[in-house]
Amino acid sequence: MLRSREKSNVHFRKAVKRLPLGVASNFRYWGEDRTIYVKRGKGGRMWDIDDNEYIDYRLGYGPAILGYADDRVDKAARDGMEVGGVFALSTELEHKVAERICSMAPAAELVRFSVSGTEAVMAALRVARAYTGKDEYVLVEGGYHGVFSECLWYAAVEGWDESQGDPELLPYSEGIPRLYSHLIHRVPMNDADRLERLFKRHADKIGAFLVEPMMGNCCSITADRQYLEDVRWLCTKYNALLIIDEVKTGFRVAKGGVQELMGVNADLCTFAKSMANGYPISALAGKEEIMRIIGKRVVHGGTYTAHSVALAAADKTLEILDETEALADIADYGARLREGIGKILSRRGIPHCFVGHPAMSGLFFASTPPDNYRDWVHTDYTFYKALAPNLHDAGILVEPDSREPWFICEAHAENCLDETIAKFEQALDVTLEQRGKCE
Ligand SMILES: Cc1ncc(COP(=O)(O)O)c(C=O)c1O
């Protein structure tokens, strides 16, 4: 069952001479002898340079909603290539894609494009500050919003002693100015009283509340409907903008994203991953009155914004997600995957639960789902960590870290379900055997 990693490992030793950690993003480094180099992807599958085949539930951290190298989207992208790339001018297609986003996402009245999710969230925060005239902002513990200093902070819950108050707020890395910590307030998810107390003390300084209601970087831990309604109400009451980061949930968990699912509209929202099946484009959208300050009082732009290839890919991807049953099929597959895996775990008496939407499920080894990031430490995430490499060896690609959900694409439905369930069972038994030996 062990896969060969020879070529990937040889390549790692070459790559590391020119690329820090041998990769183009820290998160792609899985260790000196476990870093994967990709040959190609098609549908719900991916092949590495050792010709190992994987059913892929990472999907590039979510973007490949239809599957890798989708023929319909790639044809549109090739047509987009003919347009010529970027001109430092606008094209008509921008308006068409913006119209589509506004018809799908309930809170979107106006749209601006960027290249990455990070840029869209950066723009949202800037707009919120300009609109409210207040610089401070609230982050929810366990959330992730991109690689920029304002949001690269986390609550250190591992090893945290609850009796000592809140977990420490730490930067993800060196080089992040400490001064940002003076602008940040952070709260645990699903505690509206706590948020209200915060607003009561600092409402004159807080301009934005930034949240992923289904935390795409924290096992899809999900906000209660009531909590989100309370958040909406509190933001309005205390004159802070509600920014819903739908970079992972947008055009995935419903046509109108998590906002449609929960019936709550943000002031500003951000989209990226699923909107172009992996081509680099993102969007900031929101209420007209707020978005109109862009261009008047707020700067927004970028050389590669609305590149003709990515824009054409977005046009086609959104058309498919809007006009076909793709999202329903994805949810159905996700539900059947949960059921199949759940039966295997239950047969072995392993406590577990699934969290979030079936299109992006978090799998926990605990009998009740966590309500917030602080609860996550009470789940057996070390078991997940032990299981993941065995899943890789069996040909099932998931993130080694349990905080990343399992992403489903439309192409998985073709022929991946039974194979995944069978391989999950094999990998699980290997893990249990390894654990047994350690105990
Ligand atoms: C919720 C959320 N916001 C923002 C980002 C940043 O997006 P990008 O990696 O495209 O910059 C991510 C990336 O995973 C994300 O999950």
XYZ file of C-alpha atoms and ligand atoms in Angstrom:
455
model
C 0.000 0.000 0.000
C 2.963 2.334 0.538
C 3.318 4.698 -2.363
C 6.650 5.559 -3.898
C 7.836 9.054 -3.085
C 11.219 8.756 -4.743
C 10.822 11.334 -7.516
C 9.095 13.841 -5.248
C 11.854 13.459 -2.663
C 14.616 13.842 -5.268
C 12.827 16.905 -6.597
C 12.479 18.323 -3.114
C 16.256 18.240 -2.638
C 16.685 20.105 -5.935
C 13.855 22.590 -5.332
C 14.961 23.517 -1.837
C 18.159 24.994 -3.271
C 16.176 27.722 -5.007
C 12.852 27.909 -3.161
C 12.469 28.293 0.623
C 11.201 24.905 1.864
C 11.237 23.796 -1.779
C 7.751 25.176 -2.402
C 5.852 28.306 -3.435
C 3.708 28.564 -0.281
C 4.624 27.491 3.268
C 1.484 25.366 3.503
C 2.642 23.132 0.633
C 5.648 21.884 2.573
C 4.772 18.617 4.291
C 8.269 17.583 5.362
C 11.484 16.650 3.572
C 10.214 13.229 2.548
C 6.478 13.962 2.311
C 6.236 17.044 0.152
C 4.225 16.250 -2.950
C 5.026 17.571 -6.423
C 2.102 17.444 -8.814
C 2.147 16.189 -12.372
C -1.467 16.969 -13.209
C -5.060 16.926 -12.049
C -8.271 15.931 -13.810
C -11.748 15.874 -12.338
C -11.631 14.808 -8.693
C -8.214 13.180 -9.066
C -4.609 14.281 -8.995
C -1.340 12.526 -9.981
C 2.057 13.290 -8.491
C 5.409 13.057 -10.269
C 5.837 9.505 -8.945
C 2.597 8.665 -10.790
C 0.692 8.069 -7.569
C -2.995 8.689 -8.108
C -5.097 10.401 -5.462
C -8.750 11.189 -5.042
C -8.307 14.769 -3.980
C -10.409 16.339 -1.195
C -8.163 19.366 -0.808
C -8.905 20.703 -4.290
C -6.259 23.377 -3.873
C -7.892 24.490 -0.577
C -11.268 24.588 -2.254
C -11.165 26.323 -5.629
C -11.668 23.354 -7.961
C -15.417 23.206 -7.302
C -16.167 21.503 -10.606
C -12.981 19.434 -10.678
C -9.498 19.969 -12.060
C -9.098 20.935 -15.722
C -12.829 21.213 -16.287
C -13.299 21.226 -20.077
C -16.081 23.822 -20.034
C -14.166 26.301 -17.901
C -10.845 25.703 -19.632
C -12.397 26.372 -23.032
C -13.788 29.661 -21.727
C -10.371 30.499 -20.281
C -8.724 29.834 -23.644
C -11.231 32.189 -25.248
C -10.318 34.694 -22.537
C -6.672 34.318 -23.519
C -7.539 35.473 -27.013
C -8.783 38.737 -25.521
C -5.243 39.603 -24.526
C -4.728 39.529 -20.770
C -4.603 42.893 -19.018
C -4.784 46.350 -20.510
C -4.921 48.678 -17.514
C -8.396 49.290 -18.898
C -11.740 47.589 -18.424
C -13.656 45.056 -20.514
C -17.387 44.522 -20.943
C -17.213 41.084 -19.374
C -16.537 42.608 -15.930
C -20.065 43.964 -15.893
C -21.567 40.632 -16.918
C -19.731 38.750 -14.155
C -20.638 41.433 -11.612
C -24.308 41.110 -12.649
C -24.115 37.364 -12.100
C -22.557 37.753 -8.647
C -25.249 40.265 -7.645
C -27.991 37.934 -8.816
C -26.530 34.996 -6.876
C -25.293 36.570 -3.629
C -28.004 38.376 -1.668
C -25.761 41.056 -0.122
C -23.945 41.931 -3.338
C -25.123 45.178 -4.879
C -21.803 46.396 -6.252
C -18.640 44.444 -7.022
C -14.913 45.047 -7.378
C -12.536 42.318 -8.572
C -9.082 41.429 -7.280
C -6.741 38.502 -7.844
C -6.647 36.680 -4.495
C -8.838 36.191 -1.457
C -6.268 38.093 0.583
C -6.634 41.192 -1.575
C -10.419 41.091 -1.396
C -10.384 40.933 2.418
C -7.749 43.676 2.633
C -9.982 45.868 0.503
C -13.031 45.045 2.631
C -11.264 46.126 5.804
C -10.052 49.341 4.187
C -13.534 50.188 2.940
C -15.026 49.447 6.368
C -12.558 51.731 8.100
C -13.102 54.518 5.626
C -16.875 54.197 5.819
C -17.103 54.122 9.603
C -14.081 56.315 10.325
C -12.944 53.690 12.879
C -9.694 51.711 12.592
C -10.126 48.816 15.003
C -11.698 45.509 14.013
C -12.913 42.260 15.512
C -11.657 38.840 14.409
C -13.185 35.510 15.383
C -10.824 32.925 16.884
C -10.062 30.132 14.413
C -10.773 32.271 11.361
C -8.269 32.807 8.569
C -8.455 35.662 6.105
C -5.251 35.562 4.083
C -1.568 36.362 4.125
C -1.582 39.978 5.271
C -0.344 41.398 8.529
C -3.674 42.822 9.714
C -5.213 39.335 9.915
C -2.269 36.989 10.442
C -3.013 36.546 14.139
C -4.252 33.502 15.961
C -5.459 32.490 19.392
C -2.946 30.073 20.913
C -5.418 27.444 22.111
C -3.072 24.451 22.103
C -1.816 23.973 25.653
C -3.917 26.908 26.835
C -5.000 26.954 30.478
C -8.642 28.101 30.598
C -8.289 29.299 34.178
C -5.805 31.947 33.009
C -8.297 33.889 30.875
C -8.345 34.161 27.078
C -5.772 32.319 24.981
C -2.911 34.552 23.908
C -3.229 36.378 20.572
C -0.082 35.707 18.560
C 1.175 36.642 15.086
C 1.546 33.757 12.625
C 5.144 34.707 11.987
C 7.934 37.123 12.600
C 7.835 40.279 10.519
C 4.237 41.068 11.445
C 4.252 44.432 13.187
C 3.129 44.186 16.815
C 1.259 47.416 16.364
C -1.549 45.573 14.545
C -2.380 43.777 17.765
C -3.473 47.157 19.135
C -6.136 47.369 16.445
C -7.444 43.818 16.859
C -10.155 42.559 19.171
C -10.871 38.858 19.007
C -13.793 36.854 20.236
C -14.751 33.173 20.278
C -17.449 32.123 17.812
C -21.025 31.706 19.010
C -20.880 33.990 22.034
C -23.003 37.029 21.295
C -22.940 38.282 24.905
C -19.198 38.468 24.768
C -19.378 40.434 21.522
C -21.902 42.838 22.965
C -19.690 43.479 26.007
C -16.839 44.230 23.630
C -18.928 46.639 21.579
C -20.172 48.371 24.717
C -16.588 49.118 25.740
C -15.042 49.930 22.351
C -17.828 50.827 19.912
C -16.296 54.240 19.289
C -13.187 52.557 17.841
C -14.438 49.347 16.170
C -15.221 49.750 12.472
C -15.603 46.123 11.392
C -16.487 42.625 12.513
C -14.848 40.107 10.179
C -16.158 36.547 10.211
C -16.273 33.283 8.300
C -19.616 31.940 9.583
C -18.497 28.490 8.469
C -14.818 28.456 9.276
C -13.155 27.052 6.201
C -9.829 26.943 7.984
C -11.128 25.544 11.242
C -12.917 22.308 10.357
C -16.019 24.171 9.174
C -17.032 25.067 12.730
C -20.255 26.926 12.089
C -22.013 29.903 13.588
C -25.471 29.283 15.020
C -28.160 31.065 13.077
C -29.145 32.973 16.191
C -25.547 34.040 16.793
C -25.241 35.387 13.280
C -28.521 37.242 13.601
C -27.291 38.733 16.887
C -24.008 39.692 15.236
C -25.904 41.409 12.425
C -27.978 43.314 14.923
C -25.001 44.290 17.103
C -22.967 45.523 14.141
C -25.820 47.751 13.051
C -26.423 48.977 16.599
C -22.774 49.843 17.221
C -22.038 51.202 13.740
C -19.492 48.578 12.737
C -19.630 46.932 9.324
C -20.314 43.223 9.170
C -17.814 41.685 6.759
C -18.576 38.075 5.871
C -15.582 36.340 4.369
C -16.966 33.879 1.837
C -13.643 33.142 0.182
C -14.206 29.443 0.890
C -17.981 29.206 1.324
C -18.978 31.496 -1.541
C -20.650 29.760 -4.511
C -19.999 26.453 -2.728
C -22.363 25.889 0.196
C -25.213 27.557 -1.733
C -25.489 29.767 -4.791
C -25.639 32.722 -2.441
C -23.023 31.269 -0.101
C -23.279 31.012 3.645
C -25.313 34.223 3.729
C -28.094 32.593 1.762
C -27.835 29.466 3.887
C -28.215 31.416 7.122
C -30.438 34.214 5.917
C -28.095 36.986 7.028
C -26.732 39.725 4.782
C -23.340 41.294 5.336
C -22.471 44.904 4.672
C -19.440 43.709 2.743
C -18.502 40.212 1.624
C -15.581 38.597 -0.104
C -15.479 35.768 -2.635
C -12.673 33.909 -4.375
C -11.987 30.200 -4.535
C -15.025 28.618 -6.192
C -15.849 31.547 -8.392
C -13.502 30.567 -11.238
C -12.722 26.890 -10.586
C -9.145 27.741 -9.621
C -8.314 30.625 -11.946
C -7.022 33.552 -9.907
C -9.798 36.032 -9.319
C -11.625 37.313 -6.245
C -14.358 39.807 -5.511
C -15.342 42.301 -2.886
C -19.082 42.936 -2.932
C -21.495 44.784 -0.738
C -24.132 47.367 -0.152
C -24.235 50.120 -2.738
C -24.013 52.974 -0.275
C -20.818 51.532 1.190
C -19.209 50.326 -2.028
C -19.716 53.720 -3.694
C -16.980 55.199 -1.533
C -14.490 53.193 -3.595
C -13.059 55.620 -6.115
C -14.163 58.617 -4.082
C -12.504 58.206 -0.715
C -10.991 54.745 -0.990
C -8.298 53.411 -3.277
C -8.738 50.028 -4.931
C -6.931 48.557 -7.929
C -4.227 46.214 -9.155
C -2.394 45.523 -12.405
C -3.773 41.996 -12.810
C -7.291 42.703 -11.568
C -9.959 41.187 -13.866
C -7.415 39.500 -16.129
C -9.218 38.322 -19.258
C -8.428 34.632 -18.660
C -9.565 34.538 -15.032
C -12.600 36.667 -15.778
C -13.725 34.367 -18.584
C -13.224 31.386 -16.275
C -15.340 33.110 -13.609
C -18.055 33.847 -16.134
C -18.309 30.174 -17.133
C -17.902 28.732 -13.618
C -20.598 30.963 -12.149
C -22.905 30.185 -15.056
C -22.528 26.459 -14.342
C -22.993 26.866 -10.585
C -26.003 29.110 -11.103
C -27.781 27.298 -13.905
C -27.100 23.595 -13.340
C -27.561 21.129 -10.480
C -23.811 21.135 -9.730
C -24.115 22.435 -6.163
C -26.934 20.034 -5.303
C -24.871 17.143 -6.684
C -21.849 18.250 -4.670
C -23.903 18.419 -1.464
C -25.404 15.018 -2.189
C -21.975 13.452 -2.710
C -20.710 15.072 0.488
C -23.661 13.663 2.428
C -23.091 10.156 1.064
C -19.382 10.383 1.843
C -20.180 11.353 5.431
C -22.574 8.444 5.712
C -20.082 5.913 4.336
C -17.186 7.095 6.496
C -19.464 7.494 9.498
C -20.582 3.843 9.284
C -16.974 2.635 9.221
C -16.041 4.718 12.250
C -19.175 3.716 14.151
C -18.550 0.023 13.485
C -15.230 0.444 15.261
C -16.753 2.455 18.109
C -14.749 5.579 17.256
C -16.486 8.774 18.435
C -16.711 11.226 15.555
C -18.858 13.919 14.029
C -19.022 15.950 10.864
C -19.369 19.702 10.935
C -20.311 22.341 8.395
C -21.884 21.852 4.986
C -21.448 18.534 3.141
C -19.639 20.436 0.363
C -16.879 21.228 2.879
C -17.077 18.899 5.865
C -14.945 19.067 8.960
C -14.284 15.618 10.457
C -13.797 15.546 14.218
C -12.873 12.724 16.476
C -15.246 13.726 19.270
C -18.876 12.841 19.921
C -20.142 16.415 19.884
C -19.112 19.087 17.413
C -17.065 22.020 18.695
C -18.830 25.345 18.996
C -15.689 27.405 18.609
C -11.937 27.141 18.183
C -11.385 26.742 21.917
C -13.440 23.534 21.796
C -11.379 22.150 18.939
C -8.556 21.279 21.363
C -10.912 18.886 23.143
C -11.262 16.783 20.005
C -8.774 14.027 19.210
C -6.964 15.906 16.477
C -3.849 13.817 17.062
C -5.776 10.816 15.724
C -6.631 12.783 12.593
C -2.964 13.690 12.256
C -2.008 10.040 12.480
C -4.706 9.011 9.985
C -3.902 11.577 7.286
C -0.566 10.080 6.088
C -2.190 6.658 5.861
C -4.976 8.158 3.759
C -2.312 9.657 1.488
C -0.615 6.287 1.174
C -3.992 4.755 0.277
C -4.550 7.404 -2.422
C -6.902 9.768 -0.624
C -5.600 13.307 -0.402
C -6.719 15.351 2.588
C -4.895 18.089 4.455
C -2.659 16.621 7.171
C -4.145 19.178 9.561
C -7.686 18.376 10.766
C -8.618 22.039 10.632
C -8.921 21.909 6.856
C -12.309 20.578 5.701
C -12.815 17.945 3.030
C -13.780 19.762 -0.162
C -16.073 18.136 -2.699
C -16.178 18.893 -6.417
C -18.767 18.080 -9.051
C -16.431 15.586 -10.735
C -16.117 13.432 -7.600
C -19.577 12.082 -8.388
C -18.241 10.354 -11.484
C -16.496 7.440 -9.778
C -14.871 8.397 -6.486
C -17.312 7.496 -3.718
C -16.964 3.736 -3.230
C -13.228 3.863 -3.756
C -12.854 6.617 -1.156
C -14.895 4.734 1.416
C -12.980 1.490 0.858
C -9.624 3.266 1.057
C -10.696 5.176 4.142
C -11.405 1.878 5.846
C -7.971 0.486 4.921
C -6.196 3.621 6.128
C -8.182 3.669 9.338
C -7.249 0.097 10.167
C -3.585 0.814 9.530
C -3.831 3.791 11.872
C -5.545 1.770 14.582
C -2.890 -0.912 14.295
C -0.123 1.691 14.568
C -1.809 3.221 17.586
C -2.226 -0.185 19.150
C 1.500 -0.778 18.806
C 2.303 2.549 20.448
C 0.054 1.945 23.454
C -11.752 32.431 4.418
C -10.516 32.840 3.658
N -10.288 34.148 3.455
C -9.213 34.559 2.760
C -8.296 33.680 2.272
C -7.118 34.145 1.478
O -7.271 33.804 0.138
P -5.998 33.673 -0.815
O -5.225 32.490 -0.358
O -6.602 33.514 -2.175
O -5.244 34.945 -0.700
C -8.504 32.304 2.462
C -7.540 31.307 1.949
O -7.593 30.154 2.220
C -9.644 31.880 3.171
O -9.897 30.589 3.384
